[in-house]
Short mmCIF file of C-alpha atoms in Angstrom, two decimals:
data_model
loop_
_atom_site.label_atom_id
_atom_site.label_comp_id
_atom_site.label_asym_id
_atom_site.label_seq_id
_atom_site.Cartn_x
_atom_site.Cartn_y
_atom_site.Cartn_z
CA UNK A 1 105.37 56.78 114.53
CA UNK A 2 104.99 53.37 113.43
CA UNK A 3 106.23 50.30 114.98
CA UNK A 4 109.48 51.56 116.45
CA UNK A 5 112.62 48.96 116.56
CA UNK A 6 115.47 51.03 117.89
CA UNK A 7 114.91 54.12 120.28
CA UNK A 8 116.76 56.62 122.19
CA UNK A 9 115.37 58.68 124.87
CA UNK A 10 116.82 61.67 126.33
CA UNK A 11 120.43 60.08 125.73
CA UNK A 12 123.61 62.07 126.79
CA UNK A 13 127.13 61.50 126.32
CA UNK A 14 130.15 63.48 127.57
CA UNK A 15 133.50 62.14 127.72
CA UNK A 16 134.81 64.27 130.24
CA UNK A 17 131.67 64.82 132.79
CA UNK A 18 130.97 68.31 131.87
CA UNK A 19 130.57 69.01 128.21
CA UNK A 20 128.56 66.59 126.54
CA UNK A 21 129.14 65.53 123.52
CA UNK A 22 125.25 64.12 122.44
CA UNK A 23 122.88 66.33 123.91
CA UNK A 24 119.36 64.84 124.82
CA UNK A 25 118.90 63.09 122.34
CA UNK A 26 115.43 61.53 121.31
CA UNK A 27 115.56 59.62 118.51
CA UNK A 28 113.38 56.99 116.78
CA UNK A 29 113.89 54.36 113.78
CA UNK A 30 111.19 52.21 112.20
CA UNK A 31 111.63 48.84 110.66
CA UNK A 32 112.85 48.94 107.51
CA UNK A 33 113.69 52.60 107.57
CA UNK A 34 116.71 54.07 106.47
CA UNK A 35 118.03 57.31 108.24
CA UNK A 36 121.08 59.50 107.06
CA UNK A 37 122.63 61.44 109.85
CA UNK A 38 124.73 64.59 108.37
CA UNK A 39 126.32 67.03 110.30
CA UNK A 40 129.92 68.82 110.71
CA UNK A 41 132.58 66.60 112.34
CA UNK A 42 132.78 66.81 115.69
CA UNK A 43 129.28 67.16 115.63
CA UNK A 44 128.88 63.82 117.52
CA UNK A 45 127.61 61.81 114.76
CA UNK A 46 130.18 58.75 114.80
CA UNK A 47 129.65 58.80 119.18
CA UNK A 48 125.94 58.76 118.41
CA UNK A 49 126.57 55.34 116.40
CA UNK A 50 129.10 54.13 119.04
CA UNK A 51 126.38 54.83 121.64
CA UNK A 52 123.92 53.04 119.93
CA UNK A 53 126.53 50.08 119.17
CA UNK A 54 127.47 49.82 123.00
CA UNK A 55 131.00 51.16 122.31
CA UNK A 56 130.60 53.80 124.54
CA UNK A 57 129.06 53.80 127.85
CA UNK A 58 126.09 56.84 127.90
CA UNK A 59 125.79 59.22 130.83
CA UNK A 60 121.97 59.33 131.34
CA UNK A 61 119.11 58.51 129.35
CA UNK A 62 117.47 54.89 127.44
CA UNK A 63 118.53 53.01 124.64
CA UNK A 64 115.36 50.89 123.53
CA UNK A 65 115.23 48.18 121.38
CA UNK A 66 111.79 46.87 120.07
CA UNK A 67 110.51 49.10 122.64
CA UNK A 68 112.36 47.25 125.62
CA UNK A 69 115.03 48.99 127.32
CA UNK A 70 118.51 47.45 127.43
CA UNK A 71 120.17 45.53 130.53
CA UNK A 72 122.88 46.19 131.99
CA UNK A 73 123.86 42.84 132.21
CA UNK A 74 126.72 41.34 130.18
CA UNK A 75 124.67 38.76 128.59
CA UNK A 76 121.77 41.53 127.89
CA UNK A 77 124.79 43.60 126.28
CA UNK A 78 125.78 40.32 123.89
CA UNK A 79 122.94 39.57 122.90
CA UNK A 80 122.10 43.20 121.72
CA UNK A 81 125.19 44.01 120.06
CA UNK A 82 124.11 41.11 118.02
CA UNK A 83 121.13 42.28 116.83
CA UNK A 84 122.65 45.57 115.68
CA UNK A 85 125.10 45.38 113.40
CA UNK A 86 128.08 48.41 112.83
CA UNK A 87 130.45 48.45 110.24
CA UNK A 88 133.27 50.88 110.65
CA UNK A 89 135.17 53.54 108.90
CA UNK A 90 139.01 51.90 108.80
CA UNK A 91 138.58 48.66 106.89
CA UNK A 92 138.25 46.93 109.87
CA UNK A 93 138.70 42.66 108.87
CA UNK A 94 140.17 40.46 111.21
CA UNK A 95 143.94 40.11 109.15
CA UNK A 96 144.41 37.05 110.17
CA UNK A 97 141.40 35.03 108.91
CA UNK A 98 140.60 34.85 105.00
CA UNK A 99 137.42 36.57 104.03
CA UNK A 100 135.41 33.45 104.75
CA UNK A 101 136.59 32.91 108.34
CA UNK A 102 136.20 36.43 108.73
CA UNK A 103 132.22 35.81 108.11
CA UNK A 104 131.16 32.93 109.22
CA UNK A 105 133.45 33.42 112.87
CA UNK A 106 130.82 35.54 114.96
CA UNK A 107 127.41 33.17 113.20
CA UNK A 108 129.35 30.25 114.69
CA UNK A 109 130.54 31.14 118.12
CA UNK A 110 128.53 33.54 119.11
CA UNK A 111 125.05 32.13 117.67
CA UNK A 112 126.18 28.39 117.67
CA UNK A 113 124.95 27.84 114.00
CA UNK A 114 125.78 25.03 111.86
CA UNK A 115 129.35 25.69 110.42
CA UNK A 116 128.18 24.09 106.71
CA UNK A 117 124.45 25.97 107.07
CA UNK A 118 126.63 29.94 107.68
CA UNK A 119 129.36 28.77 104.94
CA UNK A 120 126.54 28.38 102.21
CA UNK A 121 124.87 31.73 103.50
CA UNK A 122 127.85 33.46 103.76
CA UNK A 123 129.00 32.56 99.78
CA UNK A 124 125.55 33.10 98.95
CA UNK A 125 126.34 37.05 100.23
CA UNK A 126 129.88 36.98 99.16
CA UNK A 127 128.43 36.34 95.53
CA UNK A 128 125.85 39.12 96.16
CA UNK A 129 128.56 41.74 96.65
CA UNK A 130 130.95 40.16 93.79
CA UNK A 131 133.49 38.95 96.43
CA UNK A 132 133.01 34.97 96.15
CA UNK A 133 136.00 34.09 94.16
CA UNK A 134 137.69 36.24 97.13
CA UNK A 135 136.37 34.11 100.14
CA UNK A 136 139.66 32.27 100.57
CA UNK A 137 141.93 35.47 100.16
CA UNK A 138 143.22 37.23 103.19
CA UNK A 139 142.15 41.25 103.82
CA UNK A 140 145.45 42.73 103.00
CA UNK A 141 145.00 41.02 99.41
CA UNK A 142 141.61 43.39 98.80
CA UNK A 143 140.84 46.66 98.04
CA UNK A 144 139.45 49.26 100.01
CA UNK A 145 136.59 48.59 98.50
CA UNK A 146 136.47 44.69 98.45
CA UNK A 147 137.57 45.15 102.35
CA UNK A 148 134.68 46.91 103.01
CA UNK A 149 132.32 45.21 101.36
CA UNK A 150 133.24 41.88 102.94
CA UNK A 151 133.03 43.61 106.34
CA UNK A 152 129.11 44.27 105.31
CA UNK A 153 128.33 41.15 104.65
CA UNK A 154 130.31 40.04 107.79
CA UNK A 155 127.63 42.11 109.83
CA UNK A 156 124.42 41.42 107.35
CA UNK A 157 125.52 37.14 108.37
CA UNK A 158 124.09 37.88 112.02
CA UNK A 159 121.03 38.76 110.76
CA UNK A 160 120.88 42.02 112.42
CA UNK A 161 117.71 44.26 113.32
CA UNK A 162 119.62 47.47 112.82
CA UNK A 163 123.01 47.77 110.22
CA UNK A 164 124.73 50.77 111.75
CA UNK A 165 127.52 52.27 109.18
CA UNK A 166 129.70 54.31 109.84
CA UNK A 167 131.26 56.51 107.35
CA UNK A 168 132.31 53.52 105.40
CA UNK A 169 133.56 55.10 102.53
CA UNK A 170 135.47 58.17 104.11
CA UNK A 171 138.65 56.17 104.09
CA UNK A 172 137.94 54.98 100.57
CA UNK A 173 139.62 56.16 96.95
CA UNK A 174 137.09 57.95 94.49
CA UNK A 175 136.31 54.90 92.47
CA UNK A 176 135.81 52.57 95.35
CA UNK A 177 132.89 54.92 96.96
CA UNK A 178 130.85 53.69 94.69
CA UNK A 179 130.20 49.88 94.77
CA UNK A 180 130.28 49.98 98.49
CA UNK A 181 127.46 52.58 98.18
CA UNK A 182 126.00 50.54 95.53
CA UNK A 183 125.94 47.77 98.04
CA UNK A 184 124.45 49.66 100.67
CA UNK A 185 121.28 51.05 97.93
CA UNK A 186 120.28 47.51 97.52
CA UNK A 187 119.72 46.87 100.62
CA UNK A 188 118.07 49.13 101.59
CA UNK A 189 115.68 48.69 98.83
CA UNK A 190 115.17 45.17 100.90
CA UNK A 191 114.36 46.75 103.32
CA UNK A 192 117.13 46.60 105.78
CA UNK A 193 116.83 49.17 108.68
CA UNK A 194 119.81 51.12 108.69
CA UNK A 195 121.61 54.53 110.22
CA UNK A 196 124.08 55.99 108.41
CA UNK A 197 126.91 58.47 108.86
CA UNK A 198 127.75 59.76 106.01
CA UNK A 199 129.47 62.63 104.10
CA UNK A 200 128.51 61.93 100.46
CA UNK A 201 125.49 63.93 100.16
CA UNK A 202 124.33 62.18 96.58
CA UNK A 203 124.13 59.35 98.50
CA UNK A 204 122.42 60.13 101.51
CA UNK A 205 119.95 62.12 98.70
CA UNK A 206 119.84 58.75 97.41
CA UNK A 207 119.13 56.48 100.06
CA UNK A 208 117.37 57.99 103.18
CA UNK A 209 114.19 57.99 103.86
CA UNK A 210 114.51 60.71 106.81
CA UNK A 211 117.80 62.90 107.55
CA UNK A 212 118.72 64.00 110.75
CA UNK A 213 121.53 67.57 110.32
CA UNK A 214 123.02 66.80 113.51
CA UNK A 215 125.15 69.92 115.12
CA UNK A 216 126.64 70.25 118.38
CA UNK A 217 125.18 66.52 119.89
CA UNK A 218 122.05 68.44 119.37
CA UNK A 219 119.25 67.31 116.53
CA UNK A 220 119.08 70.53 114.49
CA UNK A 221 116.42 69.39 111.68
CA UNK A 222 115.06 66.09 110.90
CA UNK A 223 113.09 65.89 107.22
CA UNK A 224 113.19 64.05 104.32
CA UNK A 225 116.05 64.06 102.26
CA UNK A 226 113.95 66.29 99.45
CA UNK A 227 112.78 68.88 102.03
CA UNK A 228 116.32 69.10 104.04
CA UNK A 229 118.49 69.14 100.80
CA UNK A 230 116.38 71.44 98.99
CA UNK A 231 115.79 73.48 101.63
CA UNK A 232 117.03 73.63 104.98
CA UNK A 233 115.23 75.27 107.95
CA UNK A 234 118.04 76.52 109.76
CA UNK A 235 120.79 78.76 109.25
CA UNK A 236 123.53 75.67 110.43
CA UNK A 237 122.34 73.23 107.87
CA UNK A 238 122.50 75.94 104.98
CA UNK A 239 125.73 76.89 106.20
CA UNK A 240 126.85 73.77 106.17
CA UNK A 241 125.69 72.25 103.04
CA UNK A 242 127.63 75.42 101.39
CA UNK A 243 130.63 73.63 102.68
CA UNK A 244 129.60 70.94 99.97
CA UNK A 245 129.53 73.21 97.39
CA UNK A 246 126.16 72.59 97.05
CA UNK A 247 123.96 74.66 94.27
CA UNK A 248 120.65 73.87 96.16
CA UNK A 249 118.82 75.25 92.53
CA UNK A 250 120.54 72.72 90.51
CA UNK A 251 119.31 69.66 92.43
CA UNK B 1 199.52 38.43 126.34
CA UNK B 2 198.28 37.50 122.70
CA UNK B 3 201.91 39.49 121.49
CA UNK B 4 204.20 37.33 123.26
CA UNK B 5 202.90 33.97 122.98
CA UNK B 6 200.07 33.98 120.34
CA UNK B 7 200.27 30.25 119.63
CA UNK B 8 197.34 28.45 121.41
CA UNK B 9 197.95 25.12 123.26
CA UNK B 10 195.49 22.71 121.11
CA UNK B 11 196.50 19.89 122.05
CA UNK B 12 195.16 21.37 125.52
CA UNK B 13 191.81 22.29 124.27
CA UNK B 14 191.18 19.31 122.62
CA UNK B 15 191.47 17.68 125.46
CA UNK B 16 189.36 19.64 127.68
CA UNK B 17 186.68 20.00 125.06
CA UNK B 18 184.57 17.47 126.16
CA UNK B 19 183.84 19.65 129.49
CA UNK B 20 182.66 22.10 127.36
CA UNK B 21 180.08 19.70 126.01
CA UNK B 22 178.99 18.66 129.38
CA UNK B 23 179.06 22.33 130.39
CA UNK B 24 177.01 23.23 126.96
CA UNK B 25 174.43 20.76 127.87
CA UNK B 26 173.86 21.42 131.45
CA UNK B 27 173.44 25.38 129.99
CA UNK B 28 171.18 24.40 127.31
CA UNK B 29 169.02 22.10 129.48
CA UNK B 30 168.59 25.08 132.23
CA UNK B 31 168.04 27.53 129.43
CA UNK B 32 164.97 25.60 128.06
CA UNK B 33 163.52 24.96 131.30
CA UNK B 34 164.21 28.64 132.47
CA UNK B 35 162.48 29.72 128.61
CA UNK B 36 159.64 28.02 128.77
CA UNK B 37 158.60 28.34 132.18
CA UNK B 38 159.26 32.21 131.37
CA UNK B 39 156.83 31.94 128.77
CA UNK B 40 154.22 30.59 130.56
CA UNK B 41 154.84 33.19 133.60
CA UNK B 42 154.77 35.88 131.27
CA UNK B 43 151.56 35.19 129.27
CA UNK B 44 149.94 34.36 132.82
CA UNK B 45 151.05 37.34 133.92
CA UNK B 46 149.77 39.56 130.63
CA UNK B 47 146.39 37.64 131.13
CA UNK B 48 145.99 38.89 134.58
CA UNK B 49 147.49 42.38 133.77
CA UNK B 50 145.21 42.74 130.33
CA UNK B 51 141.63 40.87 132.16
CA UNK B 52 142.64 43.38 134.79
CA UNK B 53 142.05 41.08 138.00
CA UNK B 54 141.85 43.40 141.08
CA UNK B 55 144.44 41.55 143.89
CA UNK B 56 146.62 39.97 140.76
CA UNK B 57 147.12 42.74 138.59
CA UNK B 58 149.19 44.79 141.46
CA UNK B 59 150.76 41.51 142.31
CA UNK B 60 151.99 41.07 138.77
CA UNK B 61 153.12 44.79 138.23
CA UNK B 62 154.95 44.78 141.42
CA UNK B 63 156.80 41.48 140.43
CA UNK B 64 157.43 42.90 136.79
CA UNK B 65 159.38 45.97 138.23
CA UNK B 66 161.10 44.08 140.62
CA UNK B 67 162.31 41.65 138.21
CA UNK B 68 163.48 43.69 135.54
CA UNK B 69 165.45 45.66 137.50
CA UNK B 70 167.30 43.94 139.63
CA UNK B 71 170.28 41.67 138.24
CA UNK B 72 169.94 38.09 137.64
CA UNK B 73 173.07 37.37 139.92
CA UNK B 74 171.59 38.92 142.90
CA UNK B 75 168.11 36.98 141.75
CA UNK B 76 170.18 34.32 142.09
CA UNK B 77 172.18 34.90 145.73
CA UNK B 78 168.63 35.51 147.00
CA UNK B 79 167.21 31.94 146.18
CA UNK B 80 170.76 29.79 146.61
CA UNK B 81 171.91 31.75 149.90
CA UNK B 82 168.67 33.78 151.58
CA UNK B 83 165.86 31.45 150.72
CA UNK B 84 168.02 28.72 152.98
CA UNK B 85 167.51 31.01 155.65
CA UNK B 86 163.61 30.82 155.39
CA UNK B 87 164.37 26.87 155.27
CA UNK B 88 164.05 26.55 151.73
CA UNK B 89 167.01 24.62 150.40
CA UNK B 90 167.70 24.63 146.85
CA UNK B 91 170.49 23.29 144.37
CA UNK B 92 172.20 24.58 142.44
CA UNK B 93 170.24 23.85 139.20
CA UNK B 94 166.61 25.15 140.34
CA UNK B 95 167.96 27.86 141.55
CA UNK B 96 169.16 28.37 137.87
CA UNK B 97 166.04 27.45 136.98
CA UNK B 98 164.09 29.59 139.47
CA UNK B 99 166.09 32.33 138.65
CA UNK B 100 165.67 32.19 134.97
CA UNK B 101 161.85 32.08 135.10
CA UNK B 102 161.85 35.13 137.85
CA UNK B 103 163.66 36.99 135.10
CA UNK B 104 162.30 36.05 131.78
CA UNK B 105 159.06 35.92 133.04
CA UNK B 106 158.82 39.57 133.53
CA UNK B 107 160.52 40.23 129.77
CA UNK B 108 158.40 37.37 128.36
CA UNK B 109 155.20 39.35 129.78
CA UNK B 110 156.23 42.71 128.51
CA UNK B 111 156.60 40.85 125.05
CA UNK B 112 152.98 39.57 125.21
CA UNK B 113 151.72 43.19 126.15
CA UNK B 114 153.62 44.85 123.12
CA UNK B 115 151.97 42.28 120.81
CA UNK B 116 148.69 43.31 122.70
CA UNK B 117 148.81 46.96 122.35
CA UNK B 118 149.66 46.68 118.71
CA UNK B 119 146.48 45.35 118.14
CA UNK B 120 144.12 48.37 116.77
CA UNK B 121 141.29 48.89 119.02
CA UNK B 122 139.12 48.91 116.06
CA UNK B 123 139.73 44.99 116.06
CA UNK B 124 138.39 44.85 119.74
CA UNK B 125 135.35 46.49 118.46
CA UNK B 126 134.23 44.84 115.44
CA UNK B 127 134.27 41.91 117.69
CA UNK B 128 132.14 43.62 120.12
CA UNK B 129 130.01 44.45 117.27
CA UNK B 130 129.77 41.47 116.27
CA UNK B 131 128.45 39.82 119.77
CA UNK B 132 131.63 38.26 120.95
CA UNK B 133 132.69 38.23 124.52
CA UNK B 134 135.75 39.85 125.86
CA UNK B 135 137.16 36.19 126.49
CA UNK B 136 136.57 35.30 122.70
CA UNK B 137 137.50 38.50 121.58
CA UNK B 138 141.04 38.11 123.32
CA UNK B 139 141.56 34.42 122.06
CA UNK B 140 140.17 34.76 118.87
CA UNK B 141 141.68 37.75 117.77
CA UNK B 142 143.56 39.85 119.72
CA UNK B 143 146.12 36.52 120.48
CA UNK B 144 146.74 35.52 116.91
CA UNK B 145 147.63 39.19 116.16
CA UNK B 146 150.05 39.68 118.95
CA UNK B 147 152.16 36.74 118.98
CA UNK B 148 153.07 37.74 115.37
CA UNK B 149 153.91 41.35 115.77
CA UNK B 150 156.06 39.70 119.15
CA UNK B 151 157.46 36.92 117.30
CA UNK B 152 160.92 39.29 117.13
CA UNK B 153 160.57 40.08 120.83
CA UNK B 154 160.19 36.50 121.69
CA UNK B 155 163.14 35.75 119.83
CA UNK B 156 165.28 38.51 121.42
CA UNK B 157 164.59 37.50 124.53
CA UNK B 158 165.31 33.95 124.31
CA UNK B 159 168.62 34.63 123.38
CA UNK B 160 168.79 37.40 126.04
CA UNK B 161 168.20 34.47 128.52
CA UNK B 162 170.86 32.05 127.04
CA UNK B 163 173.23 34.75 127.67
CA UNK B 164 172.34 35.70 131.36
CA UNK B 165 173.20 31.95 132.18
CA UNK B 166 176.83 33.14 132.25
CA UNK B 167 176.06 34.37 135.83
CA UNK B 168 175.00 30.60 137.09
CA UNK B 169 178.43 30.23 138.19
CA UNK B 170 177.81 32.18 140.78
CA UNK B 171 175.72 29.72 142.68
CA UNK B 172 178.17 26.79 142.31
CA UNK B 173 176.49 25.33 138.86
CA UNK B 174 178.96 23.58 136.74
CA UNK B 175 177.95 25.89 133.30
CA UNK B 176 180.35 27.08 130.64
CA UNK B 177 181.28 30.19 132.76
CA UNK B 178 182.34 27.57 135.75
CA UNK B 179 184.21 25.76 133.86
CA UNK B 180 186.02 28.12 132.08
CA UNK B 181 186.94 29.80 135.18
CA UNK B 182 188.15 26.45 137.19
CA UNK B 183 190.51 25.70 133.97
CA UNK B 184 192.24 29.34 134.01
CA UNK B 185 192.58 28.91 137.95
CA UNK B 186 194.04 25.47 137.22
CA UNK B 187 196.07 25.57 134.78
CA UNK B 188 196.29 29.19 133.77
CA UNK B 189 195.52 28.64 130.48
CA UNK B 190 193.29 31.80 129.93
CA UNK B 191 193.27 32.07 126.54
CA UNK B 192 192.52 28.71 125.64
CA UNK B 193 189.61 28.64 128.23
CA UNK B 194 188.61 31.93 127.38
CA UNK B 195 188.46 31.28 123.42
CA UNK B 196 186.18 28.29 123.89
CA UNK B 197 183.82 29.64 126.53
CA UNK B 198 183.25 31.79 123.04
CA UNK B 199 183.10 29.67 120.88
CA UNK B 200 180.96 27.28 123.29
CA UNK B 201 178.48 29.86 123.19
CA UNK B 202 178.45 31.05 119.56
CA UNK B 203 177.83 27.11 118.58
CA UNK B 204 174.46 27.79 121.05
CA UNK B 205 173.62 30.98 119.73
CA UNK B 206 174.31 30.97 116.48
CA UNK B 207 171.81 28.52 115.23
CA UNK B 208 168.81 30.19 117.23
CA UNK B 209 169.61 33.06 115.92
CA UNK B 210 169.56 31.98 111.96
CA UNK B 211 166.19 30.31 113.57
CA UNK B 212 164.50 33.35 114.96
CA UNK B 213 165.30 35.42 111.79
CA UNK B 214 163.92 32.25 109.94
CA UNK B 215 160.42 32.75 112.15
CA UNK B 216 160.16 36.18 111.76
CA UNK B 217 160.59 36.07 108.04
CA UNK B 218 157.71 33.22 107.80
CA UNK B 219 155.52 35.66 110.65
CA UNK B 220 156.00 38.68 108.67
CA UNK B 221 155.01 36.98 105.18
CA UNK B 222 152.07 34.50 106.88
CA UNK B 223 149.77 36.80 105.17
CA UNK B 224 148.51 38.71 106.91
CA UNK B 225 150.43 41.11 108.71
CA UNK B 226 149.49 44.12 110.19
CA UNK B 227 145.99 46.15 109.94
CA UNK B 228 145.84 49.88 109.11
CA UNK B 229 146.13 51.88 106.22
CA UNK B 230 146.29 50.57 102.90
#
């Protein structure tokens, strides 16, 4: 496996001590790789991102990053978080900053950049999405889908290693699905490294370059998107891509 | 009383009415003191309680009960007649004072927290996300949030305060209460007292209450209002 950026080894979660949530879980992206991680809800999919993100604390195992373990320390955390950015199912803008403020805020205190240099970056990637005439509008003036397009760019400003989304268009009406996702195609034709959650399985088709059918915190199969969606080792990931409604022939 | 002899002595209250005033301000000046030394006890207090210091954080609960529910009066007879007893003298008017912080403080904090909780969690974490530290995280945007969902709360209590100053009589502090009270044991001229001890204290209350719904109109529309579904 290639140069690897962002690693887990043997990583556990349980929220209660006993009955883990995220199994042992070894997993592995490369730069500029995107993976799609499917799998029932409740499978542990959105914890597995959390993990990853530092949201939740993990019971045993290693979270590498560009092959060096992460600190403990609060400073180690910081600086880590900002190198992998999440975006999050509920539209998740700071309400009381416009659109602008909302982007340029964490660039500015948290990496001390020039206010002027992140304010010509960040309209540079508001105009990108098709939000700049928005950057002085407050979040409860946008859609759904405005709102969560903003929020990408808000975590694509830090420059981050990793983009870590999180079913970002589950809360989303029909028609808005799509220009997020359209947002989220280009980049990774830039080559962004990114993990998504997802349950739009056109899209994942669409996008990843591996999938991982995650079921019961445990990694169940991990192909490419041709090989898993046409078909599908196990009995779980058939089973559950019937759920979808999915005529495997037709694809 | 009012069926037998409903006419009201004016020329009486006109020409006590200036007491009133004197009364009015010496309320007013203790209620502002009390209010905004409430308000900075309470958000000390919700800092401590919400950064979670170890000793502090017990300290502040254990006042927080204590002041909430206890009366004001007895807050009161505490600092003006036990505190002596320690060797601690105060008037009249810091213990008015005193006594309105130790009270509001603990109402003023519980404010702050509502506005806290309110705050969707989701908002701590795309901070986290996004690299900032708890300390920015709480300034930055947890603050600005909660102050406007406890704007109404604020407001509430503020009056809540004015009102509890009725009680200052109690330790000898010439208020609106006091003097009402001296004129009916004076002269006996209840109703006359009694009618502008009311109307003393709607000509307070009145106008920071068309003020507080005023705020909370502006909060509500700043916006931005709350997060959460659309």
């Amino acid at each position: 496996m290639g140069d690897s950026i962002l690693k887990t080894v043997g990583l556990t979660k349980s929220f209660d001590g006993k009955n883990p949530v995220l199994k042992d879980i070894d997993f592995s992206i490369n730069k500029g790789e995107v993976v799609v991680i499917i799998g029932p809800s409740g499978c542990g999919k959105s914890t597995f991102l959390r993990c990853l993100s530092l949201l939740e604390n993990i019971d045993s195992g290693e979270i590498l990053l560009a092959g060096k373990p992460i600190g403990l320390d609060k400073k180690d955390i910081h600086k880590y978080r900002e190198k992998i950015g999440m975006v999050f199912q509920s539209y998740d803008l700071f309400p009381h900053k416009t659109v602008l403020q909302n982007i340029i805020l964490a660039p500015v205190i948290v990496q001390k950049r020039k206010k002027e240099e992140v304010n010509r970056e960040a309209e540079k990637l508001l105009e990108r999405v098709g939000l700049l005439e928005k950057k002085n509008v407050y979040p409860r003036q946008l859609s759904g889908g405005q709102k969560q397009r903003a929020a990408i760019v808000r975590s694509l400003i830090m420059n981050p290693e990793v983009l870590l989304l999180d079913e970002i268009t589950a809360a989303l009406d029909p028609e808005m699905v799509r220009e997020v996702l359209q947002v989220v195609l280009e980049l990774a034709k830039e080559g962004m490294t990114m993990i998504i959650v997802t349950h739009e399985m056109n899209f994942a088709k669409a996008v990843a370059d591996r999938v991982i059918f995650l079921d019961n915190g445990e990694i169940a199969e991990e192909e490419t998107p041709q090989e898993f969606f046409e078909c599908p080792k196990t009995e779980r990931a058939k089973k559950f891509l019937n759920t979808f409604d999915y005529e495997t022939s037709k694809i | 009383m009012w069926g037998s002899d409903v006419i009201m002595d004016y020329g009486f209250m006109a020409e006590y009415a200036l007491m009133y005033v004197k009364a009015a301000e010496l309320t007013i000046k203790i209620s502002a003191y009390g209010i905004i030394g409430a308000f900075a006890v309470g958000l000390i207090c919700c800092l401590i309680k919400e950064l979670k210091i170890p000793v502090l954080y017990r300290i502040v609960q254990m006042y927080i009960e204590l002041s909430r529910n206890t009366p004001l009066i007895i807050q009161l007879f505490f600092l003006y007649f036990g505190f002596p007893k320690m060797g601690i003298v105060l008037s009249s008017r810091s213990c008015g004072i005193i006594g309105l912080i130790f009270l509001g403080g603990s109402y003023m904090a519980e404010a702050f927290r509502t506005g806290i909780d309110s705050v969707p969690n989701v908002q701590r974490e795309s901070a986290y996300s996004l690299g900032m530290t708890k300390r920015q995280t709480f300034l930055r945007i947890i603050i600005p949030q909660a102050v406007a969902t406890s704007v109404p709360v604020f407001c509430a209590n503020v009056i809540f305060l004015i009102k509890e100053t009725s009680v200052f009589s109690a330790v000898a502090l010439a208020d609106l209460m006091y003097v009402t009270k001296d004129l009916i044991g004076l002269y006996y001229k209840t109703d006359e007292a009694l009618l502008m001890l009311v109307i003393s204290y709607l000509i307070i209350l009145l106008p920071i209450s068309f003020i507080s719904s005023w705020i909370e109109r502006r909060v509500r529309y700043a916006g931005f209002g709350n997060t959460g579904s659309v």
